[in-house]
XYZ file of C-alpha atoms in Angstrom:
668
model
C 3.876 130.187 71.876
C 0.487 131.323 71.750
C -0.240 134.741 73.270
C -1.652 135.368 76.317
C -3.574 138.576 77.851
C -2.161 140.271 80.861
C -4.647 138.518 83.169
C -4.916 135.052 81.317
C -0.512 135.555 82.040
C -0.810 136.856 85.637
C -3.263 133.458 86.299
C -0.695 131.137 84.747
C 2.374 132.610 86.623
C 0.013 132.253 89.979
C -0.466 128.472 88.900
C 2.953 128.176 88.386
C 4.287 129.696 91.991
C 1.797 127.292 93.665
C -1.055 128.439 96.718
C 2.236 128.715 98.947
C 4.734 130.734 96.872
C 7.146 128.972 94.904
C 6.970 125.079 96.315
C 3.765 122.586 94.227
C 4.047 119.110 94.827
C 2.886 118.670 90.924
C 6.357 120.234 89.473
C 7.705 117.589 91.902
C 9.258 113.980 90.606
C 8.577 111.428 93.452
C 10.160 108.553 91.457
C 13.060 110.242 91.750
C 14.879 109.756 96.042
C 16.657 113.720 96.940
C 20.080 112.141 98.425
C 20.138 110.948 94.263
C 19.415 114.004 91.982
C 17.747 117.500 93.625
C 17.113 119.122 90.671
C 15.277 116.049 89.328
C 13.286 114.998 92.491
C 12.127 119.218 92.815
C 11.876 119.806 89.515
C 11.595 116.222 87.350
C 7.567 117.150 87.155
C 7.497 120.519 86.064
C 10.296 119.265 83.330
C 7.863 116.812 82.091
C 4.929 119.580 81.828
C 7.098 122.184 79.898
C 8.883 121.279 76.981
C 10.374 124.391 75.455
C 8.302 126.514 73.488
C 9.433 126.471 69.780
C 11.062 130.110 70.026
C 13.274 129.648 72.910
C 16.648 127.747 73.204
C 15.517 126.711 76.936
C 12.645 127.337 79.209
C 12.468 127.957 82.966
C 11.580 130.168 85.545
C 13.547 132.798 84.607
C 11.552 132.970 80.842
C 8.085 132.464 83.220
C 8.805 135.820 85.006
C 10.122 137.719 82.078
C 6.979 136.392 80.316
C 5.496 137.836 82.888
C 7.005 141.122 82.916
C 6.759 141.493 78.821
C 2.742 141.387 79.399
C 2.676 143.657 81.830
C 4.845 146.031 79.131
C 2.853 144.845 75.713
C -0.037 146.458 77.471
C 1.631 149.431 77.861
C 3.327 149.996 74.433
C -0.107 148.840 72.755
C -1.317 151.773 74.984
C 1.560 154.203 74.014
C 1.516 153.282 70.386
C -2.114 154.533 70.156
C -2.958 157.900 69.237
C -4.157 160.394 71.906
C -2.735 162.367 74.858
C 1.407 160.795 76.055
C 3.247 162.896 78.071
C 6.918 163.118 75.958
C 7.870 159.290 77.754
C 4.651 157.608 76.497
C 4.786 159.445 73.022
C 8.490 158.090 72.850
C 7.805 154.514 73.774
C 4.975 154.550 71.958
C 6.256 155.863 68.842
C 9.731 153.375 68.746
C 7.461 150.581 69.586
C 4.771 151.364 66.498
C 7.807 151.654 64.091
C 8.575 148.204 64.781
C 5.318 147.084 64.758
C 5.015 148.301 60.883
C 6.552 145.353 59.240
C 4.715 146.245 55.818
C 6.924 149.516 56.461
C 9.854 147.692 57.216
C 9.763 145.416 54.257
C 9.012 148.289 51.681
C 11.892 150.097 52.677
C 14.027 147.283 52.895
C 18.334 148.840 53.319
C 16.942 151.817 52.167
C 17.470 153.519 55.363
C 21.004 152.127 55.350
C 21.810 153.167 52.295
C 24.226 156.195 53.712
C 25.927 153.847 55.687
C 26.096 151.489 52.943
C 27.752 154.418 51.063
C 30.034 154.838 53.296
C 32.020 151.800 53.154
C 32.115 151.736 49.444
C 33.521 154.961 49.402
C 36.765 153.588 51.064
C 40.195 154.220 49.452
C 42.638 154.147 52.026
C 43.062 153.189 55.346
C 42.673 156.040 57.406
C 38.686 156.144 55.835
C 38.653 152.129 57.365
C 39.311 153.553 60.360
C 36.887 156.807 60.268
C 34.125 154.298 59.226
C 35.485 152.175 62.226
C 34.739 155.090 64.531
C 31.127 156.070 62.684
C 29.874 152.254 63.296
C 31.286 152.043 67.095
C 28.275 155.441 67.206
C 25.843 153.063 65.723
C 26.651 150.291 68.010
C 28.757 147.593 65.933
C 31.001 145.395 66.934
C 33.640 146.186 64.661
C 37.510 146.091 65.522
C 37.891 146.547 68.904
C 35.660 148.187 71.884
C 35.708 151.766 73.669
C 33.912 152.373 76.307
C 34.018 153.763 79.519
C 34.300 152.558 83.047
C 34.960 153.154 86.689
C 38.554 153.139 86.917
C 39.500 149.822 88.622
C 42.109 151.665 90.662
C 40.539 155.402 91.123
C 36.755 154.086 91.543
C 35.598 157.535 91.871
C 36.481 158.887 88.444
C 35.283 157.510 85.518
C 38.030 156.589 82.777
C 37.774 155.836 79.027
C 38.693 151.806 78.183
C 39.694 149.799 75.664
C 38.834 145.941 75.403
C 38.901 143.344 72.795
C 36.239 142.664 70.024
C 35.368 142.214 66.752
C 34.029 139.263 66.173
C 30.872 137.428 64.428
C 30.372 134.042 66.399
C 29.982 134.067 70.007
C 33.624 133.312 71.360
C 37.214 133.442 70.315
C 37.765 129.806 70.620
C 34.845 129.272 68.239
C 37.471 130.003 65.266
C 40.322 128.261 67.014
C 39.365 125.094 67.485
C 39.714 122.240 64.925
C 36.733 119.466 65.864
C 34.137 119.020 63.566
C 31.485 120.534 65.289
C 33.524 123.880 65.681
C 34.158 123.737 61.515
C 30.577 123.141 60.349
C 30.121 125.979 63.169
C 32.393 127.910 61.224
C 31.395 126.575 57.681
C 27.574 127.479 58.897
C 28.875 131.436 59.534
C 31.041 131.874 56.736
C 27.817 131.192 55.085
C 25.527 133.321 56.471
C 27.597 135.906 56.432
C 27.827 135.187 52.719
C 23.994 135.444 52.395
C 23.643 138.299 54.444
C 26.309 140.090 51.571
C 24.055 138.501 49.118
C 20.617 140.001 50.434
C 22.781 143.669 50.404
C 22.993 143.126 46.697
C 26.695 141.415 45.904
C 26.934 138.977 43.171
C 26.982 135.493 45.289
C 30.814 134.518 43.655
C 31.438 138.246 45.038
C 29.564 137.418 48.431
C 31.103 134.156 48.912
C 34.664 136.162 48.436
C 33.930 138.671 50.768
C 33.064 136.203 53.670
C 35.861 134.199 53.620
C 38.136 137.604 53.691
C 35.533 138.128 56.449
C 36.223 134.722 58.291
C 40.506 135.211 57.537
C 40.196 139.313 59.494
C 38.285 137.820 62.451
C 40.386 134.450 62.784
C 43.129 136.944 63.544
C 41.260 139.180 65.628
C 40.539 135.576 67.515
C 44.002 134.876 67.774
C 45.431 137.954 69.505
C 42.356 137.764 71.422
C 42.468 135.617 75.271
C 40.262 133.592 76.226
C 37.396 133.941 78.955
C 39.048 132.545 81.646
C 41.498 134.793 81.291
C 39.268 138.181 81.051
C 38.434 137.573 84.183
C 41.714 138.411 86.172
C 40.992 142.048 86.648
C 44.884 142.640 87.531
C 45.846 141.113 83.778
C 43.514 143.664 82.552
C 44.145 146.776 83.929
C 47.074 148.518 82.086
C 46.570 152.070 82.249
C 48.314 154.044 79.637
C 48.777 157.531 77.919
C 47.350 158.491 74.679
C 50.699 158.506 73.536
C 51.445 154.918 74.501
C 48.589 153.239 73.501
C 49.786 155.529 69.976
C 53.071 153.803 70.500
C 51.558 150.220 70.666
C 49.117 150.440 67.730
C 51.008 152.444 65.177
C 49.108 152.630 62.664
C 46.312 154.075 64.234
C 45.377 156.908 64.289
C 43.539 157.859 67.625
C 43.212 161.488 67.580
C 41.049 161.067 64.883
C 39.116 158.243 66.350
C 38.637 160.571 69.192
C 37.285 163.163 66.816
C 35.184 161.231 65.139
C 33.481 160.053 68.062
C 33.237 163.284 69.735
C 35.311 162.656 72.330
C 37.837 165.785 72.744
C 40.386 164.328 75.135
C 39.802 160.704 77.177
C 43.174 161.352 79.452
C 44.332 157.955 80.468
C 43.210 154.797 79.230
C 42.489 151.423 80.750
C 43.697 149.142 77.749
C 42.348 145.770 78.246
C 44.338 143.398 76.359
C 47.563 144.954 74.705
C 47.992 142.300 73.378
C 45.343 142.120 70.969
C 45.431 145.822 69.992
C 49.145 144.729 68.401
C 47.198 141.925 66.744
C 44.939 145.073 65.745
C 47.540 147.057 64.316
C 48.675 144.382 62.239
C 45.893 143.693 60.765
C 45.217 147.314 59.693
C 48.788 147.151 58.219
C 48.445 143.876 56.257
C 44.828 143.281 55.296
C 43.428 145.585 52.136
C 41.173 148.139 51.993
C 38.630 145.299 49.860
C 38.919 143.495 52.784
C 38.212 146.143 55.629
C 35.404 147.444 53.308
C 33.452 143.847 52.942
C 34.324 142.928 57.043
C 32.383 146.578 57.716
C 29.881 145.736 55.677
C 29.337 142.977 57.412
C 29.357 144.094 60.731
C 26.510 146.721 59.762
C 23.971 144.492 58.185
C 24.748 142.175 60.987
C 23.709 144.568 63.891
C 21.096 146.432 61.603
C 19.145 142.708 60.282
C 16.927 141.976 63.140
C 15.797 145.662 62.489
C 15.322 145.248 59.059
C 12.896 143.242 56.218
C 11.531 139.913 56.799
C 14.730 138.586 54.544
C 17.181 139.788 56.355
C 15.662 138.460 59.816
C 15.156 135.219 58.714
C 18.973 135.165 57.660
C 20.247 136.437 60.999
C 18.098 134.172 62.729
C 18.929 130.993 60.997
C 22.471 131.335 62.233
C 21.957 132.712 65.623
C 18.841 130.766 66.193
C 18.296 128.031 64.590
C 22.264 126.427 63.623
C 23.256 128.036 67.280
C 20.933 127.531 70.004
C 18.882 124.801 68.159
C 15.471 127.116 68.334
C 12.759 126.710 65.733
C 10.818 129.724 65.429
C 11.149 133.401 66.122
C 9.624 134.540 68.996
C 6.213 136.846 67.960
C 7.497 140.397 66.481
C 6.276 142.332 69.874
C 8.406 140.506 71.744
C 11.491 141.305 69.432
C 10.281 144.846 69.383
C 9.747 145.493 73.394
C 13.084 143.586 74.023
C 14.585 146.296 71.589
C 12.707 149.482 72.945
C 13.576 147.997 76.525
C 17.096 148.081 75.311
C 17.397 151.278 73.634
C 15.374 153.448 76.104
C 15.196 150.827 78.879
C 14.876 153.284 81.550
C 12.110 155.192 79.604
C 9.964 152.061 79.266
C 10.850 151.322 83.048
C 9.492 154.350 84.347
C 6.116 153.117 82.889
C 6.612 149.416 84.681
C 7.696 150.404 87.850
C 4.997 153.094 87.676
C 1.659 149.823 87.235
C 3.902 146.986 88.576
C 6.379 147.558 91.439
C 4.309 148.947 95.009
C 6.149 150.452 97.348
C 6.162 147.748 100.061
C 8.315 144.823 97.631
C 10.865 147.225 98.103
C 10.458 148.165 101.862
C 10.451 143.921 102.175
C 13.822 143.869 99.733
C 15.384 146.409 102.152
C 14.507 144.479 104.874
C 15.901 140.768 103.583
C 19.061 143.067 102.371
C 19.903 143.997 105.369
C 19.338 140.340 107.070
C 21.716 138.652 104.287
C 24.106 141.171 105.758
C 23.976 140.618 109.175
C 23.977 136.814 108.778
C 27.195 137.175 105.985
C 29.067 139.695 108.978
C 28.496 136.621 111.271
C 29.730 134.107 109.241
C 32.937 136.537 107.854
C 34.005 137.267 111.927
C 33.823 133.229 112.461
C 35.350 132.082 109.081
C 37.649 129.268 110.546
C 41.117 129.999 107.692
C 40.685 134.316 107.802
C 43.280 135.942 109.731
C 42.118 138.959 111.716
C 43.637 141.478 109.710
C 41.727 139.930 106.645
C 38.368 139.772 108.883
C 38.789 142.741 109.547
C 38.978 144.222 105.858
C 36.273 141.666 104.444
C 33.745 143.121 107.317
C 34.678 147.010 106.465
C 33.370 145.653 102.473
C 30.474 144.324 103.864
C 29.576 147.186 105.617
C 29.949 149.366 102.626
C 28.039 147.798 100.444
C 25.588 149.744 98.914
C 22.105 148.619 97.779
C 19.210 149.432 94.761
C 16.443 147.831 94.338
C 13.679 148.049 91.803
C 14.824 151.562 89.564
C 16.935 154.588 89.571
C 16.576 157.550 91.489
C 17.471 159.673 88.713
C 16.013 158.643 85.433
C 18.167 159.105 82.163
C 17.074 161.731 80.458
C 15.983 161.341 76.497
C 15.233 164.420 75.795
C 17.572 164.947 72.814
C 17.588 161.453 71.162
C 15.344 161.585 67.956
C 12.432 158.505 67.999
C 9.628 159.054 65.646
C 7.158 156.272 63.555
C 9.720 156.325 60.422
C 12.167 153.805 60.319
C 12.627 151.201 62.935
C 15.981 150.652 62.151
C 17.119 153.979 62.249
C 14.809 154.469 66.168
C 17.712 151.797 66.707
C 21.229 153.251 65.526
C 20.622 156.371 66.543
C 19.076 155.127 70.247
C 22.784 153.662 69.732
C 24.347 156.675 69.495
C 22.459 158.271 72.410
C 23.345 155.000 74.673
C 27.313 155.487 73.085
C 27.573 159.170 73.916
C 26.324 159.000 76.814
C 28.915 156.729 78.109
C 32.091 158.170 76.823
C 30.988 161.795 77.550
C 30.963 160.611 81.665
C 34.955 159.924 80.901
C 36.763 162.187 82.565
C 34.335 162.778 85.306
C 33.492 161.996 89.093
C 30.889 158.676 88.769
C 28.260 159.006 89.569
C 25.888 156.728 92.060
C 22.561 156.746 90.579
C 23.254 154.700 87.708
C 22.005 151.708 86.760
C 23.224 148.920 84.944
C 20.100 147.019 84.052
C 16.851 148.164 83.150
C 13.854 148.183 85.626
C 12.210 145.275 83.913
C 15.226 142.989 83.800
C 14.534 139.515 85.582
C 18.131 139.198 86.783
C 20.902 141.142 89.273
C 24.217 141.896 89.674
C 26.903 143.230 91.588
C 29.374 145.819 90.681
C 32.655 145.266 91.961
C 34.102 148.971 91.275
C 31.319 150.065 93.394
C 31.250 147.735 95.597
C 27.138 147.781 95.412
C 24.725 144.802 94.783
C 21.512 145.976 92.699
C 18.092 144.046 92.109
C 15.946 145.457 89.283
C 12.016 145.366 89.730
C 11.970 142.530 86.737
C 13.206 139.840 89.122
C 10.822 140.363 92.687
C 8.406 138.231 91.551
C 7.700 134.516 92.057
C 9.220 132.165 92.716
C 12.204 134.837 93.528
C 10.346 137.087 95.510
C 5.970 136.657 96.664
C 4.996 139.009 99.340
C 2.637 136.671 100.556
C 4.747 133.510 100.851
C 6.106 132.082 103.909
C 10.102 133.234 104.874
C 11.373 129.698 103.677
C 10.430 130.484 100.649
C 11.179 134.319 100.212
C 14.992 133.045 101.778
C 15.438 130.203 99.734
C 14.212 132.427 96.413
C 15.518 135.947 96.291
C 17.436 135.711 99.845
C 19.394 133.005 98.369
C 20.069 135.819 95.024
C 20.716 138.046 97.581
C 23.665 136.173 98.982
C 24.896 135.001 95.974
C 25.303 138.954 94.642
C 26.743 139.902 97.818
C 29.090 136.893 98.109
C 30.161 137.741 94.290
C 32.193 140.674 96.217
C 34.360 137.642 97.878
C 34.683 135.284 95.138
C 37.501 134.986 93.062
C 37.185 138.553 91.495
C 35.354 140.689 93.523
C 37.664 139.706 96.359
C 40.092 141.883 94.299
C 38.555 145.037 95.306
C 38.315 146.947 98.213
C 35.776 148.490 100.284
C 35.891 151.626 98.157
C 35.802 149.278 95.166
C 39.701 149.955 94.404
C 41.660 147.290 92.205
C 43.844 146.680 95.273
C 45.349 143.516 97.249
C 43.672 143.400 101.273
C 44.382 140.363 101.679
C 47.358 138.833 103.953
C 49.252 136.237 102.123
C 47.922 133.335 104.276
C 44.475 134.056 103.785
C 44.766 134.868 100.078
C 46.612 130.985 99.764
C 43.757 129.469 102.029
C 40.823 131.192 100.155
C 42.594 129.910 96.818
C 42.932 126.441 97.623
C 39.237 126.701 98.660
C 38.174 128.145 95.272
C 40.636 125.539 93.772
C 37.697 122.896 95.450
C 35.028 124.482 93.339
C 36.744 124.389 89.988
C 37.681 120.911 90.482
C 33.963 119.652 91.729
C 32.491 121.457 88.543
C 34.550 120.317 86.556
C 34.243 117.018 86.715
C 30.691 117.652 85.528
C 29.953 116.548 82.308
C 26.930 118.675 80.626
C 26.153 116.912 77.331
C 27.872 114.223 75.288
C 31.645 114.278 76.202
C 30.911 117.940 77.085
C 32.204 118.618 80.787
C 31.744 121.858 82.544
C 34.456 124.631 82.357
C 35.088 124.908 86.281
C 37.550 127.764 86.042
C 35.212 129.983 84.156
C 32.482 129.450 86.052
C 33.988 129.821 89.567
C 32.828 132.851 90.552
C 29.234 132.385 89.941
C 29.599 129.007 91.493
C 31.301 130.238 94.677
C 28.578 132.818 94.693
C 26.021 130.728 94.478
C 27.778 127.915 97.210
C 27.852 131.458 99.554
C 24.253 132.699 98.869
C 23.098 129.827 100.033
C 25.076 128.970 103.098
C 24.454 133.216 104.124
C 20.841 132.869 103.355
C 20.320 129.966 105.272
C 21.740 132.015 107.951
C 19.747 134.325 107.924
C 16.464 132.324 107.842
C 17.358 130.388 110.653
C 17.417 134.080 112.542
C 14.299 135.151 110.822
C 12.563 132.069 112.407
C 13.543 132.529 115.600
C 11.116 132.783 118.383
C 8.258 131.186 115.464
C 6.902 128.355 114.978
C 8.538 125.951 112.996
C 5.470 124.272 111.110
C 5.634 121.881 108.181
C 3.701 123.227 105.031
C 2.036 120.755 102.815
C 4.761 118.391 104.795
C 7.693 120.019 104.550
C 9.834 121.726 107.492
C 11.038 125.403 107.060
C 14.325 124.316 105.786
C 13.382 121.798 103.785
C 10.762 124.319 101.711
C 13.747 126.797 101.776
C 15.818 123.930 99.810
C 13.362 123.616 97.096
C 12.573 126.922 97.139
C 16.121 127.233 95.367
C 15.733 124.356 93.568
C 12.280 125.700 92.362
C 14.529 129.003 91.003
C 16.509 126.959 87.933
C 14.024 124.437 86.419
C 15.397 124.600 83.206
C 14.509 123.187 79.796
C 17.007 123.841 77.178
C 17.713 122.587 74.027
C 21.452 120.558 73.314
C 22.533 123.467 70.936
C 21.605 126.339 73.442
C 23.624 123.904 76.220
C 26.526 123.629 74.520
C 26.966 127.316 73.644
C 26.237 127.834 77.658
C 29.296 125.543 78.715
C 31.765 127.458 76.334
C 30.267 130.875 76.520
C 28.641 131.626 79.795
C 30.546 131.757 83.686
C 27.119 130.488 85.071
C 26.875 126.477 84.854
C 23.595 125.143 83.943
C 20.649 125.188 85.817
C 20.994 121.746 87.217
C 24.247 122.108 88.519
C 23.630 125.595 89.771
C 20.623 123.386 92.152
C 23.423 120.182 93.003
C 26.863 121.608 92.818
C 26.261 123.766 96.171
C 24.060 121.749 97.832
C 26.081 118.555 97.352
C 28.283 120.825 99.947
C 25.876 121.211 102.308
C 25.512 119.939 105.790
C 22.311 122.077 105.761
C 20.928 120.433 103.108
C 21.947 116.867 104.616
C 19.823 117.542 108.031
C 17.057 118.986 106.212
C 16.656 115.993 103.810
C 18.635 113.377 106.003
C 20.621 112.883 103.332
C 22.741 109.118 103.789
C 26.629 109.261 103.187
C 27.529 108.164 100.185
C 24.550 108.994 98.661
C 25.629 111.132 95.392
C 23.903 114.427 96.409
C 26.055 114.273 99.502
C 30.395 115.173 98.960
C 32.576 112.985 101.147
C 33.894 114.875 104.138
C 37.350 115.444 102.195
C 36.246 116.750 99.319
C 33.133 119.474 100.605
C 33.705 122.510 99.444
C 33.455 125.321 102.122
C 34.709 128.951 101.186
C 31.958 131.943 102.854
């Protein structure tokens, strides 16, 4: 994509957004009737006018806002990278960015920065040394073997507990290893070829690299067979197993956990939440049965997989050939500055975030967001009070949980202190790996301590939002508080259909199939009566059935069980955002703007948030791995259940956008 200066990007975004916030008739397709396909009606013109740039697997509203934010961050980092009188934060982010932008130095260094790591792997002679290198690599951010991290204890949410989870795979999901259809077989072959090519670039002869790649595939396939699928991972009760160290050691007799903990710098973890015990039994079996040589190949591969995007041109291109071109169908790499900027954000995001919010997040945006949040909270409260399917004991608990929602907007009140992290203008990949170690250490040293309510899980420039069940909080980074999601100059209908529905979406996550299992304090406990739980599950089954019936591409249907939480949140978020808009409009004239009523503009704003074009390969990847439905179904799916939408656009019975009364889904 052509690189634009900040001022030009700001203008471009304003043109995308249009004169009255998110609604711009140029984005419509007047040949499509709203009752037939509302997404195409609202976004068809935009789809035709916005082909996917060569460096992207998809292109939509999230990308547009992200590009706007990246342009602002680019200006910040370019300034910080220039010699001058900088404070510590500017110097650190500037040095990090400068090291990544120096491709001549990266190419000249080649694999030299990784030599100590490669030597460590080459020196392995025993299973104990295999385990020692796994521990060491976890500090560097590789996914070797399994995941060790910290989390809020799901059943004692005020405390941080150690957590173990399945992992160790190089492909996006365990099912990629286990399917036997032709496309999956071809993808596995491409993956093995990619592993071999990276090992060749590391210095192996082609025959040896091919043998090692086959060993990697065999080991990862064994781990995949022991892994739960993504639907099974959605059950918080089935994925919670608090064990003592003695119990964990008994579960995996071939793994020395005391040695592992010493290697990662954790004296005593206390109890550990072992998410998937069956996986760790599989891992233990592989530790006993897989040769040291095969484990060496596996560990070299995972190190290279972690480091390749941050090394020289040859490894960058080979990494992109598989993970970009093959998996997502993306023809070209993004510009270097965007790739480096993304890495700086993921490595030291709260340092970069401080510079971002100082220049791009005015106090009035936070103030208006707080008003919107409280209006949405009131609307959801009204809805809970009148739910026909919920009994009184459960209703009281639900209202208690809603009242306890924490709210974070924009950026943290307390920033991460990076003063102990070493960043310089030398090796870019070493800056990345040192930052990984810093962030890993910071995370594991929370274990056994009370939860810090100031912690965030996303960086301020992120174009996203989240609900955290164990903290019972909703969080909205500054990065998403831009048009078309949020526009301080737009009318209420646009903002309630955009960021209002996003707020409602995150609130509804507190009451989706997963979130509803956590109480007002964030503890995993059953606060539902059996009758209300039964009625909820019946309604949730309706949303699963609806979305399972949608075909994404060719014969690939959506996985309604995997996406049910997000689909429930979309439906609930829209319903309560609409109700909140009606409250906001009380006493105000309901004037048309550009020929559309406030109600119509609300639903048009929702659709605009999801205008997206996506490559076929990327769409397949999303359907196979992502709990979010593709964008067009996020528009049409929930709207086809809403009487409010039918009325706003006069949708006749029998239309594709109006589900039969018997099939309509209504939960929150």
